Amino acid sequence: HDITHDDAFKALLAAKQKAEDSNVLVNIAVVDAGANLKAFIRMDESFLGSIDVAIKKAKTARYFDIDTGKLGELTQPGGAIYNIELSNEGLITFPGGLPIKNKNGKIVGAIGVSGGTIEQDRDIAKAGVQSILK
Amino acid sequence: HDITHDDAFKALLAAKQKAEDSNVLVNIAVVDAGANLKAFIRMDESFLGSIDVAIKKAKTARYFDIDTGKLGELTQPGGAIYNIELSNEGLITFPGGLPIKNKNGKIVGAIGVSGGTIEQDRDIAKAGVQSILK
Amino acid sequence: HDITHDDAFKALLAAKQKAEDSNVLVNIAVVDAGANLKAFIRMDESFLGSIDVAIKKAKTARYFDIDTGKLGELTQPGGAIYNIELSNEGLITFPGGLPIKNKNGKIVGAIGVSGGTIEQDRDIAKAGVQSILK
Amino acid sequence: HDITHDDAFKALLAAKQKAEDSNVLVNIAVVDAGANLKAFIRMDESFLGSIDVAIKKAKTARYFDIDTGKLGELTQPGGAIYNIELSNEGLITFPGGLPIKNKNGKIVGAIGVSGGTIEQDRDIAKAGVQSILK
């Protein structure tokens, strides 16, 4: 139940295609079921600071098997898990990180995207996730 | 498209002059286009804690090509990129960090200032940025 | 003078092909001229510990514009730069990291490979480097 | 008994001049009596990996009030303080770091140089140290 490098590439390239179609410059990271880096690409001229954010989004999505944007709803002041971002050497809890499931619905890894608006990042990540189901 | 050490020094000294004119004691850092430290000065009697803050302000400004104070508007509780400060080994998202552009408008590095109020830090950083355009 | 994401992919895939031809399972990292991660792939069943080693080999090769194996000759006990590995958050100074040059001989990035023997890692890295010159 | 920013600049510029006269590209760091970064310059085209090495050389020289090259004689396998490089977030114990004394012989800071051979780095650091005595 672990994403293959072929599928990680497939997700990466589908996300990159979506970014290019949307004229957004992003960094894209895919981690495996163990939350270890599996594949990564940094588009030319994308933000330097997005390398780490993309990787952390992918890891966060797999650490808790959740859309990073959903996690962020719980980490606000007064929230149930306020400031959990301090754990695991830094989590990112805004949109752009999504678990990747195989065709049987089993989580096999996660994808993280950074460089656009949070809506763009989430849409690009979604394109990567969906490519695995085709 | 990378700031030279001569220009980094020029920005540093212009910022230092502005700080002296304003009777403020600051740390000033300049990073290059790769967000790597290029030049630094710590004024006598300035805060010890401002060394790292000045460097992180400069890096943050280049990581996302933005005025660090503008970035901070988005990282508040409920904001689009809440707690992004946890990435990249620590960002600083209040005023005092600014990208440095060359005369053609291309970003070649960034400057970070820490030690005064955030308004003073921003004004001092601005003096550094403007010195490159003269 | 910075490697493009297309060329980074090209080097990555050429190195992966070489690894497959040699029946070796590796992690491959490409960094740009600023030593920032540009592309990465982890082959299925390769060592988990090689993710970080591959990235550090690529960064080390660019930090000092050198074959990491050559650097290692200088870092041994009694060597000129003994224990330099402690700097830059950890260098790797055995073979498997190589600078990447463009057709004009300018360094545009670096590649790091980890997972096989050091000879295999170097050969696989070399295949990546050479693909950019074709 | 702390180096002033004027003297830190003086040492930095004297070292830079020596580097230019010797056609060597280096990074130069000056720390104060508290081993905190006081001034820094990265010459154009010098090694990226030398930023951290120069700063660590300066800090190491002040941490133990010693020529970093002398310290390295004690840190070899079997030596009295084998692998002390692991402490203080990473020491550098080969030549290029020197304490800076004022005219009364009191240590007021230190200088670290990286980018050339270890002999060149030490000579350049020495030029910085001597400028304070003039």
XYZ file of C-alpha atoms in Angstrom:
536
model
C 0.000 0.000 0.000
C 2.733 2.393 -0.948
C 2.752 4.707 -3.957
C 5.169 3.540 -6.666
C 7.682 5.918 -8.160
C 5.831 5.616 -11.444
C 2.600 6.778 -9.828
C 4.433 9.503 -7.895
C 5.772 10.804 -11.213
C 2.322 10.517 -12.750
C 0.823 12.650 -9.948
C 3.694 15.130 -10.176
C 3.326 15.571 -13.928
C -0.465 15.848 -13.779
C -0.143 18.556 -11.127
C 2.549 20.325 -13.165
C 0.297 20.241 -16.242
C -2.543 21.758 -14.232
C -0.192 24.483 -12.944
C 0.961 25.294 -16.468
C -2.627 25.389 -17.738
C -3.417 27.848 -14.933
C -0.268 29.938 -15.424
C 0.879 29.345 -11.867
C 4.479 28.651 -10.817
C 4.660 26.058 -8.081
C 6.742 23.526 -6.222
C 5.229 20.039 -6.070
C 6.169 17.287 -3.615
C 4.904 13.707 -3.344
C 5.527 11.600 -0.237
C 4.911 7.882 0.179
C 2.828 6.049 2.796
C 5.704 6.499 5.260
C 5.587 10.299 4.692
C 9.044 10.130 3.103
C 9.853 12.242 0.043
C 9.176 10.234 -3.109
C 9.228 12.809 -5.936
C 9.679 16.553 -6.257
C 9.801 19.259 -8.893
C 10.424 22.978 -8.628
C 9.118 24.968 -11.598
C 11.434 27.641 -12.948
C 10.984 31.045 -11.270
C 8.700 29.698 -8.546
C 9.207 30.996 -4.983
C 12.316 29.772 -3.180
C 10.323 29.610 0.045
C 7.829 27.200 -1.525
C 10.253 24.268 -1.662
C 9.940 23.656 2.045
C 6.249 24.608 2.175
C 5.339 22.093 -0.563
C 7.243 19.289 1.164
C 5.714 20.155 4.549
C 2.201 20.241 3.038
C 2.664 16.751 1.609
C 4.053 15.415 4.888
C 1.305 17.082 6.943
C -1.390 15.593 4.706
C 0.005 12.091 5.296
C 0.885 12.571 8.972
C -2.795 13.066 9.739
C -4.439 11.655 6.554
C -6.221 14.933 5.931
C -6.608 17.861 3.554
C -4.180 20.375 5.095
C -6.828 23.089 4.761
C -9.219 21.082 6.957
C -6.502 20.648 9.568
C -6.010 24.420 9.653
C -9.583 24.909 10.854
C -8.629 23.171 14.097
C -5.308 24.921 14.742
C -6.554 28.482 15.151
C -6.432 30.258 18.517
C -9.009 28.563 20.725
C -9.105 25.559 18.388
C -8.843 21.946 19.473
C -5.254 21.487 18.357
C -3.981 25.062 18.538
C -0.419 25.471 17.288
C 0.109 21.822 16.439
C 2.218 23.320 13.623
C 5.100 23.313 16.111
C 5.302 19.510 16.034
C 7.023 17.260 13.515
C 9.644 19.896 12.686
C 6.938 22.189 11.323
C 3.520 21.460 9.833
C 1.695 23.501 7.205
C -2.033 23.641 7.873
C -3.463 25.724 5.049
C -4.693 24.346 1.698
C -2.397 22.661 -0.835
C -1.710 19.283 0.797
C -3.888 16.225 0.086
C -3.646 12.474 0.771
C -3.297 10.281 -2.330
C -5.513 7.178 -2.461
C -5.273 4.190 -4.784
C -8.266 2.837 -6.705
C -9.320 0.799 -3.657
C -9.554 3.908 -1.497
C -6.423 3.085 0.494
C -4.091 5.986 1.299
C -0.729 5.363 -0.373
C 0.935 8.761 0.043
C 0.251 12.488 -0.231
C 0.927 15.507 -2.428
C 1.839 19.083 -1.480
C 1.765 22.163 -3.706
C 3.005 25.694 -2.975
C 3.470 28.830 -5.058
C 0.030 30.037 -6.059
C -2.929 31.218 -4.006
C -4.183 28.610 -1.564
C -7.127 27.883 -3.892
C -4.786 27.376 -6.850
C -2.447 25.214 -4.796
C -5.359 22.991 -3.709
C -6.690 22.649 -7.262
C -3.243 21.700 -8.546
C -2.812 19.149 -5.759
C -6.243 17.753 -6.592
C -5.201 17.243 -10.225
C -2.294 15.158 -8.949
C -4.531 13.079 -6.687
C -7.078 12.417 -9.434
C -4.461 11.283 -11.937
C -3.848 8.161 -9.820
C -7.502 7.126 -10.035
C -7.605 7.082 -13.839
C 20.603 38.878 -11.733
C 22.390 38.553 -8.438
C 23.376 41.472 -6.202
C 27.124 42.144 -6.203
C 29.067 42.486 -2.981
C 29.676 46.127 -3.859
C 25.943 46.790 -4.108
C 25.276 44.747 -0.980
C 27.730 46.971 0.888
C 26.146 50.072 -0.621
C 22.701 49.012 0.634
C 24.127 48.100 4.041
C 25.850 51.450 4.472
C 22.865 53.460 3.247
C 20.660 51.644 5.752
C 23.209 52.161 8.526
C 23.355 55.881 7.715
C 19.578 56.095 7.927
C 19.637 54.276 11.278
C 22.255 56.688 12.636
C 20.276 59.693 11.400
C 17.242 58.303 13.226
C 19.163 57.392 16.399
C 18.184 53.747 16.115
C 20.473 50.789 16.812
C 19.908 47.948 14.366
C 21.235 44.806 12.756
C 21.194 44.854 8.952
C 21.420 41.799 6.677
C 21.553 41.581 2.879
C 20.936 38.293 1.043
C 21.517 37.546 -2.646
C 19.050 36.216 -5.230
C 19.524 32.721 -3.808
C 18.572 33.985 -0.320
C 22.135 33.373 0.871
C 23.784 35.826 3.272
C 25.790 38.392 1.324
C 26.562 41.161 3.843
C 25.812 41.906 7.474
C 26.489 44.518 10.130
C 25.532 44.670 13.773
C 25.601 48.182 15.207
C 27.194 48.582 18.637
C 24.746 48.123 21.527
C 21.952 46.850 19.256
C 19.877 43.887 20.450
C 21.576 40.494 20.400
C 18.277 38.899 19.411
C 18.102 41.071 16.322
C 20.953 39.289 14.549
C 18.785 36.327 13.682
C 15.655 38.427 13.153
C 17.406 40.671 10.611
C 18.767 37.672 8.694
C 15.371 35.912 8.736
C 13.622 39.112 7.548
C 15.972 39.350 4.562
C 15.545 35.660 3.716
C 11.760 35.814 4.089
C 11.563 38.850 1.776
C 13.434 36.904 -0.926
C 11.779 33.533 -0.297
C 8.428 35.052 -1.284
C 9.532 38.256 -3.080
C 7.503 40.414 -0.725
C 7.610 43.121 1.946
C 7.651 41.004 5.114
C 4.987 43.273 6.622
C 2.619 42.466 3.747
C 3.216 38.773 4.264
C 2.280 39.178 7.917
C -1.186 40.369 6.959
C -1.852 36.890 5.565
C -0.398 34.852 8.414
C -2.653 36.040 11.237
C -5.161 33.688 12.868
C -7.858 33.060 10.275
C -5.547 34.286 7.500
C -4.859 32.455 4.257
C -1.419 31.216 5.249
C -1.660 31.113 9.043
C 1.516 29.944 10.749
C 3.605 29.711 7.559
C 6.322 31.112 9.863
C 7.052 27.528 10.901
C 8.466 26.710 7.445
C 11.943 27.366 6.096
C 13.498 27.089 9.559
C 11.577 30.141 10.722
C 10.186 33.108 8.815
C 9.720 36.630 10.151
C 6.511 38.193 8.861
C 6.403 41.670 10.357
C 7.907 44.801 8.747
C 11.638 45.247 8.182
C 12.335 42.915 5.256
C 12.187 44.112 1.633
C 13.233 42.690 -1.756
C 16.034 44.603 -3.500
C 15.521 45.333 -7.198
C 18.065 46.509 -9.739
C 17.430 49.455 -12.070
C 15.599 47.142 -14.500
C 13.110 46.114 -11.819
C 14.543 42.612 -11.462
C 14.824 41.220 -7.899
C 18.504 40.649 -7.106
C 18.336 40.039 -3.345
C 16.735 41.364 -0.184
C 17.469 43.371 2.966
C 16.368 42.777 6.541
C 16.567 45.224 9.457
C 15.865 44.609 13.145
C 16.374 46.613 16.307
C 14.001 49.572 16.165
C 10.212 49.762 16.001
C 8.741 47.986 12.991
C 8.155 51.346 11.316
C 11.775 52.371 11.894
C 13.048 49.002 10.695
C 11.004 49.300 7.490
C 12.186 52.860 6.826
C 15.807 51.826 7.333
C 15.380 48.840 5.022
C 13.788 51.142 2.456
C 16.831 53.414 2.546
C 18.955 50.404 1.688
C 16.692 49.379 -1.186
C 16.617 52.880 -2.653
C 20.397 53.268 -2.583
C 20.674 50.605 -5.312
C 18.453 52.579 -7.660
C 20.594 55.707 -7.550
C 22.984 30.111 -15.439
C 20.459 28.064 -13.524
C 19.311 24.590 -14.495
C 15.744 24.533 -15.846
C 13.173 22.123 -14.516
C 13.165 20.432 -17.923
C 16.905 19.794 -17.719
C 16.634 18.747 -14.085
C 14.067 16.133 -15.124
C 16.271 15.063 -18.010
C 19.216 14.465 -15.663
C 16.965 12.680 -13.173
C 15.538 10.330 -15.792
C 18.934 9.611 -17.375
C 20.300 8.724 -13.941
C 17.255 6.567 -13.175
C 17.693 4.730 -16.488
C 21.320 4.041 -15.662
C 20.311 2.755 -12.224
C 17.728 0.432 -13.744
C 20.225 -0.833 -16.319
C 22.613 -1.600 -13.440
C 19.934 -3.170 -11.210
C 20.580 -0.655 -8.442
C 17.884 1.023 -6.330
C 18.692 4.656 -5.621
C 17.437 8.060 -4.598
C 18.350 10.870 -7.007
C 18.329 14.590 -6.223
C 19.040 17.588 -8.462
C 19.703 21.052 -7.023
C 19.898 24.340 -8.914
C 22.736 26.882 -8.978
C 21.594 28.183 -5.600
C 21.864 24.655 -4.130
C 18.085 24.546 -3.737
C 16.196 21.311 -4.429
C 14.975 21.279 -8.026
C 13.931 17.668 -8.691
C 13.911 14.388 -6.795
C 12.912 10.765 -7.228
C 13.037 7.827 -4.844
C 13.012 4.456 -6.572
C 10.737 1.813 -5.064
C 12.412 -0.299 -2.371
C 15.493 1.944 -2.210
C 16.924 2.790 1.223
C 14.932 5.245 3.351
C 18.174 6.693 4.654
C 19.278 7.548 1.141
C 16.727 10.334 0.700
C 18.718 12.704 2.862
C 22.091 11.390 1.666
C 21.195 11.988 -1.994
C 20.013 15.532 -1.274
C 23.100 16.295 0.829
C 25.395 14.912 -1.891
C 23.827 17.213 -4.476
C 24.045 20.227 -2.153
C 27.641 19.456 -1.179
C 28.672 19.168 -4.845
C 27.260 22.640 -5.508
C 28.383 24.226 -2.226
C 31.988 23.618 -3.225
C 31.667 22.951 -6.997
C 33.333 19.577 -6.662
C 32.912 15.821 -7.025
C 31.933 14.854 -3.476
C 34.398 11.972 -3.622
C 37.259 14.385 -4.283
C 36.186 16.497 -1.332
C 36.295 13.416 0.869
C 39.999 12.977 0.169
C 40.596 16.256 2.031
C 38.328 15.617 5.012
C 39.981 12.490 6.402
C 41.805 12.554 9.750
C 44.923 14.630 9.202
C 43.447 16.124 6.026
C 43.330 19.827 5.206
C 39.655 20.256 5.977
C 39.013 17.466 8.478
C 35.422 17.293 9.703
C 34.109 20.044 7.404
C 31.098 17.689 7.178
C 29.788 19.359 10.337
C 29.112 22.612 8.464
C 26.128 23.548 6.340
C 23.787 21.310 8.357
C 25.715 18.249 7.253
C 27.800 17.564 4.160
C 28.324 14.197 2.471
C 31.893 13.794 1.223
C 32.019 10.364 -0.402
C 31.254 9.672 -4.091
C 27.823 10.183 -5.635
C 27.544 13.977 -5.891
C 28.647 15.869 -9.007
C 28.254 19.430 -10.311
C 26.131 19.753 -13.462
C 27.541 21.982 -16.211
C 25.782 23.347 -19.262
C 27.230 23.078 -22.782
C 29.303 26.222 -22.169
C 31.007 24.661 -19.155
C 29.172 26.835 -16.619
C 27.963 25.144 -13.430
C 24.163 25.305 -13.335
C 23.412 22.894 -10.503
C 24.380 19.495 -9.130
C 23.162 15.922 -8.819
C 23.344 13.527 -5.874
C 22.746 9.765 -5.921
C 22.530 7.348 -2.988
C 21.536 3.712 -2.615
C 24.182 1.619 -4.373
C 27.894 1.225 -3.754
C 29.819 4.494 -3.981
C 31.117 3.469 -7.400
C 27.593 2.751 -8.638
C 26.278 5.989 -7.159
C 29.019 7.960 -8.935
C 28.387 6.241 -12.264
C 24.666 6.907 -11.997
C 25.294 10.561 -11.114
C 27.654 10.800 -14.080
C 24.918 9.531 -16.423
C 22.743 12.386 -15.175
C 25.483 14.959 -15.710
C 26.246 13.744 -19.222
C 22.622 13.824 -20.335
C 22.684 17.634 -20.135
C 25.575 17.846 -22.573
C 23.795 15.913 -25.349
C 36.218 44.874 25.612
C 34.036 44.291 22.603
C 34.960 45.001 19.002
C 33.122 48.035 17.611
C 31.260 47.865 14.320
C 33.776 50.316 12.923
C 36.645 47.999 13.791
C 34.722 44.976 12.565
C 34.319 46.729 9.217
C 37.987 47.673 9.238
C 39.005 44.038 9.739
C 36.542 42.887 7.097
C 37.796 45.341 4.508
C 41.471 44.654 5.251
C 40.830 40.936 4.824
C 38.862 41.555 1.626
C 41.713 43.658 0.272
C 44.189 40.868 1.031
C 41.903 38.356 -0.714
C 41.668 40.575 -3.800
C 45.442 41.069 -3.849
C 45.826 37.278 -3.730
C 43.093 36.597 -6.316
C 41.116 34.463 -3.897
C 37.332 34.513 -3.539
C 36.264 34.208 0.071
C 33.559 34.703 2.647
C 34.641 36.731 5.684
C 32.887 36.819 9.059
C 33.675 38.855 12.184
C 32.150 37.999 15.563
C 32.248 40.073 18.739
C 33.486 39.120 22.210
C 30.199 37.274 22.768
C 30.824 35.182 19.620
C 27.831 36.843 17.970
C 27.948 37.811 14.281
C 29.120 41.410 13.943
C 29.971 41.827 10.240
C 29.997 39.629 7.157
C 30.754 39.822 3.457
C 30.475 37.215 0.726
C 32.614 38.003 -2.310
C 30.968 37.490 -5.701
C 31.386 33.947 -7.082
C 32.840 32.588 -3.830
C 31.665 29.123 -2.697
C 28.115 28.906 -1.364
C 29.297 26.410 1.236
C 31.816 28.904 2.616
C 29.197 31.199 4.157
C 28.600 28.811 7.017
C 32.238 27.689 7.224
C 33.482 31.300 7.595
C 30.955 32.059 10.330
C 31.746 28.796 12.159
C 35.503 29.512 11.940
C 35.024 32.923 13.543
C 32.794 31.508 16.284
C 35.152 28.587 16.942
C 38.143 30.965 17.252
C 36.287 32.956 19.918
C 34.641 30.004 21.677
C 38.092 28.726 22.615
C 40.248 31.849 22.038
C 42.457 29.986 19.611
C 43.687 29.766 16.019
C 41.243 27.215 14.571
C 44.149 25.396 12.940
C 45.762 24.845 16.355
C 42.506 23.469 17.703
C 42.399 20.961 14.834
C 45.630 19.392 16.035
C 43.797 18.228 19.150
C 40.619 16.939 17.494
C 42.099 14.142 15.369
C 41.391 10.472 16.133
C 43.204 9.677 19.378
C 43.529 13.389 20.160
C 42.672 14.999 23.474
C 39.399 16.498 22.313
C 38.481 14.125 19.477
C 35.351 15.161 17.581
C 34.660 18.273 19.628
C 33.411 19.597 16.285
C 30.049 18.068 17.187
C 29.494 20.629 19.936
C 28.167 24.174 19.639
C 26.094 23.328 16.573
C 29.249 22.552 14.619
C 32.823 23.787 15.002
C 35.391 24.203 12.234
C 38.851 23.217 13.399
C 41.108 23.794 10.398
C 42.923 27.075 9.608
C 41.101 30.303 8.767
C 39.717 31.400 12.134
C 41.661 33.722 14.462
C 40.889 35.699 17.624
C 41.027 39.499 17.227
C 42.890 41.409 19.949
C 42.869 45.122 20.647
C 46.068 47.134 21.132
C 46.181 46.097 24.792
C 46.236 42.416 23.895
C 42.673 41.815 25.052
C 40.532 39.541 22.876
C 37.594 41.558 21.530
C 36.242 39.172 18.885
C 37.337 36.850 16.094
C 37.497 36.555 12.316
C 36.766 33.591 10.057
C 37.671 33.226 6.370
C 36.666 30.476 3.918
C 36.996 29.997 0.176
C 40.698 29.584 -0.588
C 43.210 26.976 0.506
C 43.615 26.747 4.262
C 46.913 28.643 4.005
C 45.258 31.432 1.989
C 42.310 31.581 4.368
C 44.655 31.922 7.352
C 46.710 34.659 5.681
C 43.579 36.591 4.805
C 42.266 36.246 8.354
C 45.637 37.440 9.658
C 45.392 40.586 7.525
C 42.069 41.313 9.214
C 43.502 40.767 12.686
C 46.519 42.975 12.032
C 44.442 45.885 10.708
C 43.051 46.405 14.227
C 46.508 46.869 15.673
C 47.464 49.696 13.352
